[in-house]
Coordinates of C-alpha atoms in Angstrom, one line a residue:
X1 CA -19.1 -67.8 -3.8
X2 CA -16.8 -67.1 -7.1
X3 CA -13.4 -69.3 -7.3
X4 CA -10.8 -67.7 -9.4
X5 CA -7.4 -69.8 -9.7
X6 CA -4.2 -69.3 -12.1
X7 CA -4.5 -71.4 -15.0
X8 CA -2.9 -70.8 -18.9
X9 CA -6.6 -71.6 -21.2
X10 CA -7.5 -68.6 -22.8
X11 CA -10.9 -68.1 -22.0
X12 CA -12.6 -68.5 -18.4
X13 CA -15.0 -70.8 -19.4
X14 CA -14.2 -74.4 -18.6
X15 CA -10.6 -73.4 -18.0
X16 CA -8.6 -75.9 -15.8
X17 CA -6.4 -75.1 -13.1
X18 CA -2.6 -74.6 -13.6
X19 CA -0.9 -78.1 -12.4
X20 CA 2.7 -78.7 -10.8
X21 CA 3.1 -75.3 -9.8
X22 CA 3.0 -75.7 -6.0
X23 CA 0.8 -75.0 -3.7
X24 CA -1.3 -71.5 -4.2
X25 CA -1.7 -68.7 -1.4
X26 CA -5.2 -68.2 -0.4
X27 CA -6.9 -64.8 -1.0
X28 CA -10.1 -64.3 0.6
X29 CA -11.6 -60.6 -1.1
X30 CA -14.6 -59.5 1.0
X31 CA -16.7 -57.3 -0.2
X32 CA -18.8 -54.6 1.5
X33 CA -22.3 -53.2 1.2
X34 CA -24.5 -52.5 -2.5
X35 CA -28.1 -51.6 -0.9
X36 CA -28.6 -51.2 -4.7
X37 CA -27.5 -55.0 -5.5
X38 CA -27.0 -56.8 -2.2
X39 CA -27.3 -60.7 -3.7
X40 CA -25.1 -59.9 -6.6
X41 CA -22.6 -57.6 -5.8
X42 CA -19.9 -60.2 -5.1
X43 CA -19.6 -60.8 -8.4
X44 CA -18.8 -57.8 -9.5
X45 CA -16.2 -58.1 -7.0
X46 CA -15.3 -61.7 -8.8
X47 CA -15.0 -59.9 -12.1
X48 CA -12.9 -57.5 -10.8
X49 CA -9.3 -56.8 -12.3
X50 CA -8.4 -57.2 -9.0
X51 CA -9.5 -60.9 -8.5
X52 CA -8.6 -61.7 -12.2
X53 CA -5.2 -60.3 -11.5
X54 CA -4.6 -62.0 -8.1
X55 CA -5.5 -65.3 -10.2
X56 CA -2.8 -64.6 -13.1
X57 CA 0.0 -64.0 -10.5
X58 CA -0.8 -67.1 -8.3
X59 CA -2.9 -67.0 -6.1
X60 CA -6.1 -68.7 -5.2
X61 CA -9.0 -66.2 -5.1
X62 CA -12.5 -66.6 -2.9
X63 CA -15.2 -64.2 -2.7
X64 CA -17.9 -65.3 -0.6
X65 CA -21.6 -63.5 -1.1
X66 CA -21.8 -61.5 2.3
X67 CA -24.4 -59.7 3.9
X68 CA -22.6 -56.2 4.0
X69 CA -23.4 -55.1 7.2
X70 CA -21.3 -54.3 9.9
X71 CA -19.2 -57.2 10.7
X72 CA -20.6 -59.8 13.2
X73 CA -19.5 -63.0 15.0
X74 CA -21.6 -64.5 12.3
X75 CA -19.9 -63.3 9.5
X76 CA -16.5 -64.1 11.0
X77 CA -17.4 -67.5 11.2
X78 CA -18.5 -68.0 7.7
X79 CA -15.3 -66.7 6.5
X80 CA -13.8 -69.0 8.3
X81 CA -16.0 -72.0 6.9
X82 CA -15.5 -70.6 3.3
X83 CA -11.6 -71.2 4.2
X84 CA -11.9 -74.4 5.9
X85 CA -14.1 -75.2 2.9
X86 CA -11.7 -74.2 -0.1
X87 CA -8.9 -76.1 1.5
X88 CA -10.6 -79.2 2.6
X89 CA -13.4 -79.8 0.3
X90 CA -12.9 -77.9 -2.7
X91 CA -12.2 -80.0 -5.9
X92 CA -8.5 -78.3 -6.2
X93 CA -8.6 -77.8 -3.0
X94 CA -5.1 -80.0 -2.7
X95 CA -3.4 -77.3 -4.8
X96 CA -4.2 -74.6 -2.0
X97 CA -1.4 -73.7 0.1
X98 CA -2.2 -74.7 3.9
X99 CA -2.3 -71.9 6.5
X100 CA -1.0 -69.7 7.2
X101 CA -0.8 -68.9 3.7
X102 CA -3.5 -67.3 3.3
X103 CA -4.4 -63.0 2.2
X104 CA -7.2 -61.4 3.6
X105 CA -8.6 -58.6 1.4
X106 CA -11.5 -56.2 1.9
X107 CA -13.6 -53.4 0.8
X108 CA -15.2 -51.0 3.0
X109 CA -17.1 -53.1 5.6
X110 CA -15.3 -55.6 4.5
X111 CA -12.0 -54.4 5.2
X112 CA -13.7 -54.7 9.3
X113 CA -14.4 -58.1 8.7
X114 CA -11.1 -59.2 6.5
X115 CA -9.5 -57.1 10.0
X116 CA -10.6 -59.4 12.6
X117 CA -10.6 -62.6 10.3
X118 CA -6.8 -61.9 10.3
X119 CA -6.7 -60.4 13.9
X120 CA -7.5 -64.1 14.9
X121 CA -5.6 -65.7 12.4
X122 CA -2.3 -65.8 11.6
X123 CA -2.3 -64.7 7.9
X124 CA 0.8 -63.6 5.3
X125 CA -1.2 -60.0 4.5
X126 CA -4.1 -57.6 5.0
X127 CA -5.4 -54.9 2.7
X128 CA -8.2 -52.5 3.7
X129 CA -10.0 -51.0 0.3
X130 CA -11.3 -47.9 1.7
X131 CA -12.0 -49.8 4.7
X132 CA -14.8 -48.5 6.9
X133 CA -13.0 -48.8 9.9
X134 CA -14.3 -45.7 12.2
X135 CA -17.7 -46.5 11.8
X136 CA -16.9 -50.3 13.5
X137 CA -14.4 -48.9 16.1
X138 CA -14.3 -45.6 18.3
X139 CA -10.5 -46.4 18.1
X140 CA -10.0 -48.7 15.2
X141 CA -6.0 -48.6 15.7
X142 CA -6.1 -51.1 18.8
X143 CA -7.6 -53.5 16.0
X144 CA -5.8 -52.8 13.4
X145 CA -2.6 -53.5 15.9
X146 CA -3.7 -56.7 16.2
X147 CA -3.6 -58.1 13.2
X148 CA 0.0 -59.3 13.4
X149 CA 1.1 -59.1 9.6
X150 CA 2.4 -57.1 7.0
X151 CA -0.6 -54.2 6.1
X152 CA -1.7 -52.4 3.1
X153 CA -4.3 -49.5 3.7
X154 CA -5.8 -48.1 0.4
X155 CA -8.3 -45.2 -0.4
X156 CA -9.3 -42.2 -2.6
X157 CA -8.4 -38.6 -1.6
X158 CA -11.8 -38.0 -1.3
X159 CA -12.7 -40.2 1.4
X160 CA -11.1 -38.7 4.0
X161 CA -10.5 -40.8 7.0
X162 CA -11.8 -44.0 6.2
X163 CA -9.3 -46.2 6.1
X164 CA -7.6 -46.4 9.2
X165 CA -6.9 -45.0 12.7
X166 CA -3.0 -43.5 13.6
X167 CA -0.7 -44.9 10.7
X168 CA 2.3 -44.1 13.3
X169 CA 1.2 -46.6 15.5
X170 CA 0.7 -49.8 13.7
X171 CA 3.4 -52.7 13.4
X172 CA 5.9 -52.9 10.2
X173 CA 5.9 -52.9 7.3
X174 CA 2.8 -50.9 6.7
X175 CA 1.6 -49.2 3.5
X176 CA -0.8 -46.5 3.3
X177 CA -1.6 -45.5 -0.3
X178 CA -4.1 -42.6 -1.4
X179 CA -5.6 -42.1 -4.9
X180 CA -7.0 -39.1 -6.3
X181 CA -9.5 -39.1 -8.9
X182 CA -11.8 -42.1 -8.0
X183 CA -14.5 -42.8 -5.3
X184 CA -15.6 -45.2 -3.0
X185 CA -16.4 -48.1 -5.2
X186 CA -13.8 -47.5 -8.2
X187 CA -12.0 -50.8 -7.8
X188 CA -14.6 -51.8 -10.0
X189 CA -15.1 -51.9 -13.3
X190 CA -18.1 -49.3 -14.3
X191 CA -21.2 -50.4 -14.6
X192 CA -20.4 -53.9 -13.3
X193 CA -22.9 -53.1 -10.2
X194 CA -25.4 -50.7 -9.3
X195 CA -23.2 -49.2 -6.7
X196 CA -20.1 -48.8 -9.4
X197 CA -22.1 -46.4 -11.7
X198 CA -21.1 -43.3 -10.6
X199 CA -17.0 -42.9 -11.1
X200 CA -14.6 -40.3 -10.4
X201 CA -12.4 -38.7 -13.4
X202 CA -9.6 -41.1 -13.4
X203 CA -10.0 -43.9 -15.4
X204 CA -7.1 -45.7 -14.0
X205 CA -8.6 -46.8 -10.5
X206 CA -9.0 -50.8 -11.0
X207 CA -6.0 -51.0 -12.7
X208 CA -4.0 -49.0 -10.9
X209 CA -5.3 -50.8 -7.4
X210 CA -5.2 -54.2 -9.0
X211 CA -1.5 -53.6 -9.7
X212 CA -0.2 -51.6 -6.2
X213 CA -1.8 -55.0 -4.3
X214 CA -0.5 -57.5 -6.7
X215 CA 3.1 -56.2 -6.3
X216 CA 2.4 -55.8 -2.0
X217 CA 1.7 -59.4 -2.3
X218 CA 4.5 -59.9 -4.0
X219 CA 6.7 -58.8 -1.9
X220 CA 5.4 -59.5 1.4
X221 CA 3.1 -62.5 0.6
X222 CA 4.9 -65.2 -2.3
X223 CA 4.0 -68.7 -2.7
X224 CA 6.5 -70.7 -1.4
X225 CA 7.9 -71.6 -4.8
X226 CA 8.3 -68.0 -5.3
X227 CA 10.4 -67.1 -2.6
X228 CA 13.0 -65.2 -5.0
X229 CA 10.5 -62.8 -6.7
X230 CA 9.9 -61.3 -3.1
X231 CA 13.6 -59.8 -3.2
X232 CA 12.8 -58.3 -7.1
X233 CA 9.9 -56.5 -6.0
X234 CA 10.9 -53.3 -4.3
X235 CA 10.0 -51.7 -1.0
X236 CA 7.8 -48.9 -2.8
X237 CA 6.3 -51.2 -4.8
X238 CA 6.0 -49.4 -8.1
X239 CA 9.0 -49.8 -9.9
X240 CA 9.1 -51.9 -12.6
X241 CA 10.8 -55.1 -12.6
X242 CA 12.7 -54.7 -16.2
X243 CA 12.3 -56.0 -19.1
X244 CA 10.1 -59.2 -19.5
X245 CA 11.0 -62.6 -21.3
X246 CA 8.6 -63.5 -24.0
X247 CA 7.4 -66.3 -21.6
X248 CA 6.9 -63.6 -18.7
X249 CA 5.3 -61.5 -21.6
X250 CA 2.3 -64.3 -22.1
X251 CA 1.7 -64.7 -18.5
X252 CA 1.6 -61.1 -17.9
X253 CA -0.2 -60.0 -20.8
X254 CA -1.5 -56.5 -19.9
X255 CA -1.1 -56.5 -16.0
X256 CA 1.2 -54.3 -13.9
X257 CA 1.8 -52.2 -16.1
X258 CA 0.0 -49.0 -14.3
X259 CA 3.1 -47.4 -12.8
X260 CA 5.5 -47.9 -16.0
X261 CA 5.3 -43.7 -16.7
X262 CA 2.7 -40.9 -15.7
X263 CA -0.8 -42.0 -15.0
X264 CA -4.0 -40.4 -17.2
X265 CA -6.1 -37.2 -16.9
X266 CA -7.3 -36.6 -13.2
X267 CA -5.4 -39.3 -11.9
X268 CA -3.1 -39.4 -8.6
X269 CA -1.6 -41.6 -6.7
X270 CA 0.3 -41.1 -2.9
X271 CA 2.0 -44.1 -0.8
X272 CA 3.7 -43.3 2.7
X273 CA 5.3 -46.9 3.9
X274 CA 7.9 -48.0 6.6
X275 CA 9.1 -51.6 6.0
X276 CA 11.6 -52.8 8.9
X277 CA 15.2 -51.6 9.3
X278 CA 14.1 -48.3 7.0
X279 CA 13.0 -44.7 7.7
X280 CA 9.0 -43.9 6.8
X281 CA 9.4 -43.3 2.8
X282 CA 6.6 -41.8 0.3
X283 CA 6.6 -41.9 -3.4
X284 CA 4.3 -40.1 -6.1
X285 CA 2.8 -40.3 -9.6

């Protein structure tokens, strides 16, 4: 597995973990299936600017090396381990927020197993990346319903149905966001595996994704010392937050800055949501 965790050194290498800060949230980012690159594709999914992102905003980021198939009782229960591990035995492992602070994050089969992980957990949020859902469930809404926590569903125009079942049906708040210009494995930086080689025309996708779960998270998922940002982030999740300090500046470097005016050539982006005591909303770039 890859560890990423926030910390202020300026290169990754050797760089120590941010002290008296609190306790971090746990993310746990599952990835799905690279025929191409099976033993390595997780760390593509490490050097994602989804992972590296997650890190820089506070969190605690594991991604296990999976199998990719279809989730199994077997690969439920090494998710688990891999939690019980980073909280118990991991070196910073003290520094790790205790459950039920914890994210579960997945891509395509991995969204099924990141599902029931949380189904039988209680967790703070899920997020299904293009999440392969039908092809696990002949009605993958009964699942989804049980996963009793706020939900992010995420996928490319193009994909059609994968993501989930009957959006009307699921608990609040839900998000269900649709980008046009990627594909299925676009989260990714090109050429960072096999299975990421072949992109759509927007150029935007990672960043764009990395920044719509960042601020969900934000809002529906804070550390504990964070409680107040959760109230600055809005419900649609892509309005800016104003204009940064200096100090926010240098911890935000380049991040979040996708939806701060129109997006690039062949680019889209969709979101329908409901959060509680609110109508169903959409918003556009």
């Amino acid at each position: 597995m890859s560890i990423l965790f926030p910390s202020i050194d300026g290169s990754p290498q050797n760089a120590q973990i941010l002290h008296r800060c609190g306790a971090y949230p746990l993310v746990v980012l599952l990835h799905g299936e690279c025929k191409a690159a099976q033993d390595t594709h997780y760390l593509a999914w490490a050097n994602s600017p989804l992972a590296m992102q997650l890190a820089r905003a506070g969190y605690v980021v594991v991604v296990p090396r999976l199998s990719g198939r279809a989730a199994s009782e077997a690969e439920v229960a090494l998710v688990r381990s891999v939690m019980r591990w980073v909280r118990t035995r991991w070196v910073h492992g003290g520094l790790v927020a205790a459950a039920p602070a914890t994210v579960m994050v997945g891509h395509s089969r991995g969204s099924v197993l990141a599902g029931l992980v949380a189904a039988d957990q209680g967790v703070q949020a899920y997020v299904s990346l293009s999440g392969d859902w039908h092809g696990s469930f002949g009605d993958p809404t009964e699942a989804q319903r049980a996963i009793a926590a706020p939900m992010l569903f995420v996928k490319d125009a193009s994909e059609g149905d994968v993501d989930l079942g009957r959006f009307q049906e699921l608990p609040l708040p839900r998000y269900r966001a649709v980008l046009t210009g990627g594909g299925h494995y676009d989260y990714l930086m090109p050429h960072s595996s096999p299975c990421a080689a072949q992109r759509g025309p927007c150029l935007e996708t990672p960043s764009v994704a990395a920044d719509l779960v960042t601020m969900f998270l934000g809002r529906w998922a804070p550390a504990a010392q964070a409680q107040g940002m959760a109230q600055q982030v809005p419900g649609n999740l892509v309005r800016g937050l104003g204009p940064l300090t200096v100090q926010q500046q240098f911890y935000a470097g380049a991040y979040l800055s996708s939806f701060g005016g129109p997006l690039g050539a062949g680019c889209g982006f969709q979101m329908t949501y409901q959060i509680p005591g609110h109508d169903q909303e959409a918003v556009s770039f």
